[in-house]
Structure formats: C-alpha cells, structure tokens
C-alpha cells in the first residue's frame, strides 16, 4: 500500500533563509506527486505537481520540488522564504496505473521568523 | 470564476442534531471528496464519489452520510452518531482520482 512520510512536523526558519521540506513515499509503481499549502482556516492550494517529464518541478510562490525515483522522495525547496510563507505544507502521492486516490502526508508546519 | 464553494464558513449545532454541509463545484469534475481535519492529524478521508449516484467510504465514514445526485453537488451530513463532530471539514474535487484535487475554503463545525 502507498504511504507518504513528511519527515518534519515543524520547520522554523528565519526570513530570507533557504528551506527544504522533506517528503518520502513508498510505492512499487509509477506515481504522481503533489505539494499543497494551507494557510490558517483556509482550504488547501496546489503549489506544484509532478506527472511526468523533468524531475525538477517549479511551482507558485517561488517553490520548486525535485522528484528522485531512486530515493522515492519529492522534497520541496525555496531559496529565500518570506514571512508570508508561514503555513502548513502537505505532500501527496497517487498511483498512476491503478487509478488510486491521493494519499496525503501528515503535513509540515513552516514557521518563518523575522 | 471556476471553483468550489462550501457553505457556511462557520456552523454551530447542539449535540444530537444532524447537520448538512454544502459543497458545490463548477469545474465539471467527476470526482468529489470530503475530508476532516483536526489539529495535528492531517487530512482524513470521509467519503468520495467518482461519478453521480455512486460513492465510497473513506477511512472514517462512521457517523457521516453523503449523496451525489448531481455532478456539481456533494453534500455531507454529520449525524448524531458521530461521536466527535467538532472539526474543520474540507471538500475537494478532481477530474479523476489520481489527479490533483482542488479544495474549497472549508466549513468549521462546532457541536456543543
């Protein structure tokens, strides 16, 4: 069965510093991968997605993620964070071949401090 | 403007009452979902529907019911059998279950 592990539940970082939010998945088949952001008391917003092609995916708000098939990872990065990036971030995976549903990780709370 | 609407934003009910949460989408998506979110627990799938007049239980369906009579609508009823109904409820839709989901703004339900 598929599963998604977000290795850090909380990530504190100073403004303008780089950040990496880690996501690993377990699956023996081809997958689609997604990152979402959730601001307090709001729904989730899609940041970026990997369906096929280039393993480096660029998303909104200056975020990017790299698909690493051998390490089954899809880490999210931003070279310089802003206070406004403070939010919860969710990684999700789906099984390409079996039409499975999205499986979400438990979330990583990013806290950007001045 | 295409999107998903959930109403109301905040809902208050007395214990023992059933309550129905609304979810409407105009994205022409086939699949729709209901999630429950509690602090520190991520998203938990309640029910999902891949097509009109069909739906499947998710991981925590007990105490909830849904219907899918129209493609654009997927209401969720929180029944009095749900032991801990106070939570943030999120509705989502997608073109297919393996593709990205688009989320509504959520409904915060408080039961006292």
PDB file of C-alpha atoms in Angstrom:
ATOM      1  CA  UNK A   1       0.000   0.000   0.000  1.00  0.00           C
ATOM      2  CA  UNK A   2       1.109   3.511  -0.665  1.00  0.00           C
ATOM      3  CA  UNK A   3       2.173   5.807   2.113  1.00  0.00           C
ATOM      4  CA  UNK A   4       3.646   9.278   2.416  1.00  0.00           C
ATOM      5  CA  UNK A   5       6.013  10.422   5.144  1.00  0.00           C
ATOM      6  CA  UNK A   6       6.763  14.047   5.806  1.00  0.00           C
ATOM      7  CA  UNK A   7       9.854  13.789   7.905  1.00  0.00           C
ATOM      8  CA  UNK A   8       9.474  17.042   9.840  1.00  0.00           C
ATOM      9  CA  UNK A   9       6.282  18.075  11.595  1.00  0.00           C
ATOM     10  CA  UNK A  10       7.599  21.591  12.243  1.00  0.00           C
ATOM     11  CA  UNK A  11      10.289  23.623  10.494  1.00  0.00           C
ATOM     12  CA  UNK A  12      11.265  27.007  11.967  1.00  0.00           C
ATOM     13  CA  UNK A  13      13.381  29.236   9.746  1.00  0.00           C
ATOM     14  CA  UNK A  14      14.431  32.882   9.582  1.00  0.00           C
ATOM     15  CA  UNK A  15      13.197  35.197   6.878  1.00  0.00           C
ATOM     16  CA  UNK A  16      15.296  35.158   3.658  1.00  0.00           C
ATOM     17  CA  UNK A  17      16.895  31.816   4.592  1.00  0.00           C
ATOM     18  CA  UNK A  18      16.526  28.774   2.321  1.00  0.00           C
ATOM     19  CA  UNK A  19      14.185  25.972   3.309  1.00  0.00           C
ATOM     20  CA  UNK A  20      13.639  22.330   2.395  1.00  0.00           C
ATOM     21  CA  UNK A  21      10.546  20.379   3.415  1.00  0.00           C
ATOM     22  CA  UNK A  22      11.090  16.672   3.070  1.00  0.00           C
ATOM     23  CA  UNK A  23       8.680  14.115   1.639  1.00  0.00           C
ATOM     24  CA  UNK A  24       9.245  10.412   1.089  1.00  0.00           C
ATOM     25  CA  UNK A  25       6.754   7.943  -0.313  1.00  0.00           C
ATOM     26  CA  UNK A  26       6.534   4.195  -0.552  1.00  0.00           C
ATOM     27  CA  UNK A  27       5.217   2.698  -3.747  1.00  0.00           C
ATOM     28  CA  UNK A  28       6.316  -0.023  -6.129  1.00  0.00           C
ATOM     29  CA  UNK A  29       4.660   1.552  -9.161  1.00  0.00           C
ATOM     30  CA  UNK A  30       4.682   4.825 -11.041  1.00  0.00           C
ATOM     31  CA  UNK A  31       3.327   7.755  -9.121  1.00  0.00           C
ATOM     32  CA  UNK A  32       2.074  11.296  -9.472  1.00  0.00           C
ATOM     33  CA  UNK A  33       3.297  13.692  -6.784  1.00  0.00           C
ATOM     34  CA  UNK A  34       1.884  16.928  -5.403  1.00  0.00           C
ATOM     35  CA  UNK A  35       2.609  19.635  -2.851  1.00  0.00           C
ATOM     36  CA  UNK A  36      -0.128  21.732  -1.306  1.00  0.00           C
ATOM     37  CA  UNK A  37      -0.078  24.763   1.021  1.00  0.00           C
ATOM     38  CA  UNK A  38      -2.697  25.562   3.638  1.00  0.00           C
ATOM     39  CA  UNK A  39      -2.947  28.946   5.355  1.00  0.00           C
ATOM     40  CA  UNK A  40      -4.818  29.086   8.686  1.00  0.00           C
ATOM     41  CA  UNK A  41      -8.553  28.419   8.425  1.00  0.00           C
ATOM     42  CA  UNK A  42      -8.405  28.005   4.658  1.00  0.00           C
ATOM     43  CA  UNK A  43      -8.557  25.179   2.153  1.00  0.00           C
ATOM     44  CA  UNK A  44      -5.519  23.618   0.511  1.00  0.00           C
ATOM     45  CA  UNK A  45      -3.953  25.270  -2.527  1.00  0.00           C
ATOM     46  CA  UNK A  46      -1.909  23.357  -5.092  1.00  0.00           C
ATOM     47  CA  UNK A  47       1.725  24.530  -5.119  1.00  0.00           C
ATOM     48  CA  UNK A  48       3.110  22.201  -7.773  1.00  0.00           C
ATOM     49  CA  UNK A  49       2.766  18.749  -9.286  1.00  0.00           C
ATOM     50  CA  UNK A  50       4.868  16.084 -10.957  1.00  0.00           C
ATOM     51  CA  UNK A  51       3.117  13.925 -13.529  1.00  0.00           C
ATOM     52  CA  UNK A  52       5.966  13.124 -15.936  1.00  0.00           C
ATOM     53  CA  UNK A  53       8.946  14.689 -17.703  1.00  0.00           C
ATOM     54  CA  UNK A  54      11.533  16.836 -15.983  1.00  0.00           C
ATOM     55  CA  UNK A  55      12.197  15.784 -12.424  1.00  0.00           C
ATOM     56  CA  UNK A  56      12.617  19.400 -11.304  1.00  0.00           C
ATOM     57  CA  UNK A  57       9.221  20.996 -10.987  1.00  0.00           C
ATOM     58  CA  UNK A  58       8.619  24.693 -10.468  1.00  0.00           C
ATOM     59  CA  UNK A  59       5.515  25.927  -8.718  1.00  0.00           C
ATOM     60  CA  UNK A  60       3.888  29.065  -7.464  1.00  0.00           C
ATOM     61  CA  UNK A  61       5.343  31.500  -4.923  1.00  0.00           C
ATOM     62  CA  UNK A  62       8.936  30.605  -5.874  1.00  0.00           C
ATOM     63  CA  UNK A  63       8.763  26.990  -4.675  1.00  0.00           C
ATOM     64  CA  UNK A  64      10.253  24.041  -6.518  1.00  0.00           C
ATOM     65  CA  UNK A  65      10.494  20.303  -5.909  1.00  0.00           C
ATOM     66  CA  UNK A  66      12.658  17.525  -7.241  1.00  0.00           C
ATOM     67  CA  UNK A  67      11.401  14.012  -7.939  1.00  0.00           C
ATOM     68  CA  UNK A  68      14.005  11.393  -7.050  1.00  0.00           C
ATOM     69  CA  UNK A  69      12.746   7.965  -8.082  1.00  0.00           C
ATOM     70  CA  UNK A  70      15.655   6.006  -6.638  1.00  0.00           C
ATOM     71  CA  UNK A  71      15.222   7.616  -3.232  1.00  0.00           C
ATOM     72  CA  UNK A  72      11.403   7.783  -3.525  1.00  0.00           C
ATOM     73  CA  UNK A  73      11.487  11.405  -2.465  1.00  0.00           C
ATOM     74  CA  UNK A  74       9.864  14.649  -3.558  1.00  0.00           C
ATOM     75  CA  UNK A  75      11.379  17.378  -1.385  1.00  0.00           C
ATOM     76  CA  UNK A  76      10.068  20.940  -1.577  1.00  0.00           C
ATOM     77  CA  UNK A  77      12.536  23.848  -1.626  1.00  0.00           C
ATOM     78  CA  UNK A  78      12.605  27.619  -1.671  1.00  0.00           C
ATOM     79  CA  UNK A  79      15.866  29.590  -1.826  1.00  0.00           C
ATOM     80  CA  UNK A  80      14.627  32.528   0.259  1.00  0.00           C
ATOM     81  CA  UNK A  81      11.483  32.457   2.389  1.00  0.00           C
ATOM     82  CA  UNK A  82       9.198  35.305   3.397  1.00  0.00           C
ATOM     83  CA  UNK A  83       7.055  35.789   6.469  1.00  0.00           C
ATOM     84  CA  UNK A  84       4.048  35.176   4.230  1.00  0.00           C
ATOM     85  CA  UNK A  85       5.243  31.605   3.569  1.00  0.00           C
ATOM     86  CA  UNK A  86       4.274  30.668   7.113  1.00  0.00           C
ATOM     87  CA  UNK A  87       1.704  27.915   6.609  1.00  0.00           C
ATOM     88  CA  UNK A  88       1.207  24.147   6.657  1.00  0.00           C
ATOM     89  CA  UNK A  89       2.510  22.168   3.696  1.00  0.00           C
ATOM     90  CA  UNK A  90       1.198  18.787   2.569  1.00  0.00           C
ATOM     91  CA  UNK A  91       2.816  16.274   0.253  1.00  0.00           C
ATOM     92  CA  UNK A  92       0.534  13.847  -1.642  1.00  0.00           C
ATOM     93  CA  UNK A  93       1.036  10.853  -3.951  1.00  0.00           C
ATOM     94  CA  UNK A  94      -1.209   8.823  -6.235  1.00  0.00           C
ATOM     95  CA  UNK A  95      -0.751   5.543  -8.102  1.00  0.00           C
ATOM     96  CA  UNK A  96      -0.629   6.175 -11.859  1.00  0.00           C
ATOM     97  CA  UNK A  97      -1.564   2.723 -13.054  1.00  0.00           C
ATOM     98  CA  UNK A  98      -4.232   1.618 -10.652  1.00  0.00           C
ATOM     99  CA  UNK A  99      -6.189   4.861 -10.559  1.00  0.00           C
ATOM    100  CA  UNK A 100      -5.681   5.206  -6.854  1.00  0.00           C
ATOM    101  CA  UNK A 101      -6.673   8.148  -4.752  1.00  0.00           C
ATOM    102  CA  UNK A 102      -4.328  10.827  -3.489  1.00  0.00           C
ATOM    103  CA  UNK A 103      -2.659   9.835  -0.241  1.00  0.00           C
ATOM    104  CA  UNK A 104      -1.651  12.810   1.898  1.00  0.00           C
ATOM    105  CA  UNK A 105       1.215  13.133   4.326  1.00  0.00           C
ATOM    106  CA  UNK A 106       0.645  14.435   7.835  1.00  0.00           C
ATOM    107  CA  UNK A 107       1.824  17.937   6.996  1.00  0.00           C
ATOM    108  CA  UNK A 108       4.799  20.149   7.865  1.00  0.00           C
ATOM    109  CA  UNK A 109       4.247  23.420   9.664  1.00  0.00           C
ATOM    110  CA  UNK A 110       6.630  26.046   8.272  1.00  0.00           C
ATOM    111  CA  UNK A 111       7.182  28.969  10.610  1.00  0.00           C
ATOM    112  CA  UNK A 112       9.149  31.911   9.203  1.00  0.00           C
ATOM    113  CA  UNK A 113      10.538  34.295  11.800  1.00  0.00           C
ATOM    114  CA  UNK A 114      11.784  37.849  11.225  1.00  0.00           C
TER     115      UNK A 114
ATOM    116  CA  UNK B   1     -14.909  32.090 -11.928  1.00  0.00           C
ATOM    117  CA  UNK B   2     -14.487  28.334 -11.591  1.00  0.00           C
ATOM    118  CA  UNK B   3     -14.089  26.804  -8.182  1.00  0.00           C
ATOM    119  CA  UNK B   4     -15.508  25.018  -5.179  1.00  0.00           C
ATOM    120  CA  UNK B   5     -17.808  26.652  -2.683  1.00  0.00           C
ATOM    121  CA  UNK B   6     -18.578  25.447   0.789  1.00  0.00           C
ATOM    122  CA  UNK B   7     -21.172  26.991   2.993  1.00  0.00           C
ATOM    123  CA  UNK B   8     -21.396  28.161   5.634  1.00  0.00           C
ATOM    124  CA  UNK B   9     -17.856  29.069   6.758  1.00  0.00           C
ATOM    125  CA  UNK B  10     -18.789  28.526  10.425  1.00  0.00           C
ATOM    126  CA  UNK B  11     -21.574  26.283  11.723  1.00  0.00           C
ATOM    127  CA  UNK B  12     -22.761  25.736  15.261  1.00  0.00           C
ATOM    128  CA  UNK B  13     -25.050  22.905  16.367  1.00  0.00           C
ATOM    129  CA  UNK B  14     -26.292  21.300  19.531  1.00  0.00           C
ATOM    130  CA  UNK B  15     -25.309  17.748  20.311  1.00  0.00           C
ATOM    131  CA  UNK B  16     -27.808  15.215  18.983  1.00  0.00           C
ATOM    132  CA  UNK B  17     -28.725  17.196  15.872  1.00  0.00           C
ATOM    133  CA  UNK B  18     -27.898  16.157  12.335  1.00  0.00           C
ATOM    134  CA  UNK B  19     -26.268  18.850  10.209  1.00  0.00           C
ATOM    135  CA  UNK B  20     -25.627  19.032   6.465  1.00  0.00           C
ATOM    136  CA  UNK B  21     -22.577  20.738   4.974  1.00  0.00           C
ATOM    137  CA  UNK B  22     -22.825  22.048   1.445  1.00  0.00           C
ATOM    138  CA  UNK B  23     -20.242  21.571  -1.323  1.00  0.00           C
ATOM    139  CA  UNK B  24     -20.712  22.801  -4.898  1.00  0.00           C
ATOM    140  CA  UNK B  25     -18.236  22.843  -7.789  1.00  0.00           C
ATOM    141  CA  UNK B  26     -18.452  24.359 -11.264  1.00  0.00           C
ATOM    142  CA  UNK B  27     -15.215  22.816 -12.570  1.00  0.00           C
ATOM    143  CA  UNK B  28     -17.050  19.968 -14.336  1.00  0.00           C
ATOM    144  CA  UNK B  29     -15.048  17.477 -12.270  1.00  0.00           C
ATOM    145  CA  UNK B  30     -16.236  13.891 -11.999  1.00  0.00           C
ATOM    146  CA  UNK B  31     -14.716  13.100  -8.599  1.00  0.00           C
ATOM    147  CA  UNK B  32     -15.541  14.783  -5.306  1.00  0.00           C
ATOM    148  CA  UNK B  33     -14.276  14.218  -1.771  1.00  0.00           C
ATOM    149  CA  UNK B  34     -14.917  15.070   1.859  1.00  0.00           C
ATOM    150  CA  UNK B  35     -12.085  15.334   4.385  1.00  0.00           C
ATOM    151  CA  UNK B  36     -11.999  16.007   8.073  1.00  0.00           C
ATOM    152  CA  UNK B  37      -9.096  17.934   9.587  1.00  0.00           C
ATOM    153  CA  UNK B  38      -8.259  18.007  13.284  1.00  0.00           C
ATOM    154  CA  UNK B  39      -5.251  19.793  14.782  1.00  0.00           C
ATOM    155  CA  UNK B  40      -2.084  17.775  14.268  1.00  0.00           C
ATOM    156  CA  UNK B  41      -3.831  14.969  12.372  1.00  0.00           C
ATOM    157  CA  UNK B  42      -3.575  15.999   8.762  1.00  0.00           C
ATOM    158  CA  UNK B  43      -6.405  15.160   6.376  1.00  0.00           C
ATOM    159  CA  UNK B  44      -8.642  12.136   6.872  1.00  0.00           C
ATOM    160  CA  UNK B  45     -10.899  10.989   4.050  1.00  0.00           C
ATOM    161  CA  UNK B  46     -14.566  10.590   4.977  1.00  0.00           C
ATOM    162  CA  UNK B  47     -16.275   9.767   1.654  1.00  0.00           C
ATOM    163  CA  UNK B  48     -15.557  10.172  -2.020  1.00  0.00           C
ATOM    164  CA  UNK B  49     -17.531   9.907  -5.230  1.00  0.00           C
ATOM    165  CA  UNK B  50     -16.180   9.146  -8.697  1.00  0.00           C
ATOM    166  CA  UNK B  51     -19.457   9.561 -10.529  1.00  0.00           C
ATOM    167  CA  UNK B  52     -23.015  10.718  -9.998  1.00  0.00           C
ATOM    168  CA  UNK B  53     -25.150   8.353  -7.880  1.00  0.00           C
ATOM    169  CA  UNK B  54     -22.108   6.462  -6.625  1.00  0.00           C
ATOM    170  CA  UNK B  55     -19.850   7.000  -3.623  1.00  0.00           C
ATOM    171  CA  UNK B  56     -17.412   5.062  -1.465  1.00  0.00           C
ATOM    172  CA  UNK B  57     -16.470   5.159   2.194  1.00  0.00           C
ATOM    173  CA  UNK B  58     -13.145   6.603   3.135  1.00  0.00           C
ATOM    174  CA  UNK B  59     -11.132   5.944   6.267  1.00  0.00           C
ATOM    175  CA  UNK B  60     -13.526   7.492   8.790  1.00  0.00           C
ATOM    176  CA  UNK B  61     -17.061   7.175   7.338  1.00  0.00           C
ATOM    177  CA  UNK B  62     -18.817   6.153  10.556  1.00  0.00           C
ATOM    178  CA  UNK B  63     -21.345   8.760  11.653  1.00  0.00           C
ATOM    179  CA  UNK B  64     -21.410  10.508   8.261  1.00  0.00           C
ATOM    180  CA  UNK B  65     -23.549  10.167   5.134  1.00  0.00           C
ATOM    181  CA  UNK B  66     -23.369  11.664   1.637  1.00  0.00           C
ATOM    182  CA  UNK B  67     -25.341  11.846  -1.589  1.00  0.00           C
ATOM    183  CA  UNK B  68     -24.338  12.593  -5.179  1.00  0.00           C
ATOM    184  CA  UNK B  69     -27.496  13.317  -7.129  1.00  0.00           C
ATOM    185  CA  UNK B  70     -25.880  15.981  -9.324  1.00  0.00           C
ATOM    186  CA  UNK B  71     -22.368  16.192 -10.744  1.00  0.00           C
ATOM    187  CA  UNK B  72     -21.741  19.598  -9.188  1.00  0.00           C
ATOM    188  CA  UNK B  73     -23.005  18.863  -5.667  1.00  0.00           C
ATOM    189  CA  UNK B  74     -21.774  16.547  -2.896  1.00  0.00           C
ATOM    190  CA  UNK B  75     -23.408  17.368   0.458  1.00  0.00           C
ATOM    191  CA  UNK B  76     -22.166  15.790   3.688  1.00  0.00           C
ATOM    192  CA  UNK B  77     -24.458  15.037   6.621  1.00  0.00           C
ATOM    193  CA  UNK B  78     -22.896  14.772  10.051  1.00  0.00           C
ATOM    194  CA  UNK B  79     -25.270  12.595  12.029  1.00  0.00           C
ATOM    195  CA  UNK B  80     -25.829  12.402  15.756  1.00  0.00           C
ATOM    196  CA  UNK B  81     -23.987   9.062  15.655  1.00  0.00           C
ATOM    197  CA  UNK B  82     -20.682  10.845  15.020  1.00  0.00           C
ATOM    198  CA  UNK B  83     -19.030  10.918  18.436  1.00  0.00           C
ATOM    199  CA  UNK B  84     -16.689  13.871  17.949  1.00  0.00           C
ATOM    200  CA  UNK B  85     -18.132  16.022  15.153  1.00  0.00           C
ATOM    201  CA  UNK B  86     -16.362  19.278  16.022  1.00  0.00           C
ATOM    202  CA  UNK B  87     -13.732  19.732  13.280  1.00  0.00           C
ATOM    203  CA  UNK B  88     -12.768  21.562  10.100  1.00  0.00           C
ATOM    204  CA  UNK B  89     -14.382  19.942   7.051  1.00  0.00           C
ATOM    205  CA  UNK B  90     -12.886  20.264   3.573  1.00  0.00           C
ATOM    206  CA  UNK B  91     -14.497  19.404   0.264  1.00  0.00           C
ATOM    207  CA  UNK B  92     -12.433  18.784  -2.875  1.00  0.00           C
ATOM    208  CA  UNK B  93     -12.896  17.763  -6.496  1.00  0.00           C
ATOM    209  CA  UNK B  94     -10.735  16.401  -9.314  1.00  0.00           C
ATOM    210  CA  UNK B  95     -11.040  15.253 -12.923  1.00  0.00           C
ATOM    211  CA  UNK B  96     -10.086  11.757 -11.777  1.00  0.00           C
ATOM    212  CA  UNK B  97      -8.978  10.194  -8.538  1.00  0.00           C
ATOM    213  CA  UNK B  98      -5.278  10.035  -9.413  1.00  0.00           C
ATOM    214  CA  UNK B  99      -5.036  13.715 -10.386  1.00  0.00           C
ATOM    215  CA  UNK B 100      -4.689  16.864  -8.325  1.00  0.00           C
ATOM    216  CA  UNK B 101      -7.597  17.809  -6.126  1.00  0.00           C
ATOM    217  CA  UNK B 102      -8.954  21.334  -5.838  1.00  0.00           C
ATOM    218  CA  UNK B 103     -10.206  22.331  -2.409  1.00  0.00           C
ATOM    219  CA  UNK B 104     -12.976  24.522  -1.127  1.00  0.00           C
ATOM    220  CA  UNK B 105     -12.439  27.053   1.691  1.00  0.00           C
ATOM    221  CA  UNK B 106     -13.739  24.675   4.383  1.00  0.00           C
ATOM    222  CA  UNK B 107     -16.505  24.678   6.995  1.00  0.00           C
ATOM    223  CA  UNK B 108     -15.675  24.807  10.685  1.00  0.00           C
ATOM    224  CA  UNK B 109     -18.312  22.856  12.587  1.00  0.00           C
ATOM    225  CA  UNK B 110     -18.683  23.275  16.336  1.00  0.00           C
ATOM    226  CA  UNK B 111     -21.034  20.986  18.234  1.00  0.00           C
ATOM    227  CA  UNK B 112     -21.781  21.707  21.889  1.00  0.00           C
TER     228      UNK B 112
END
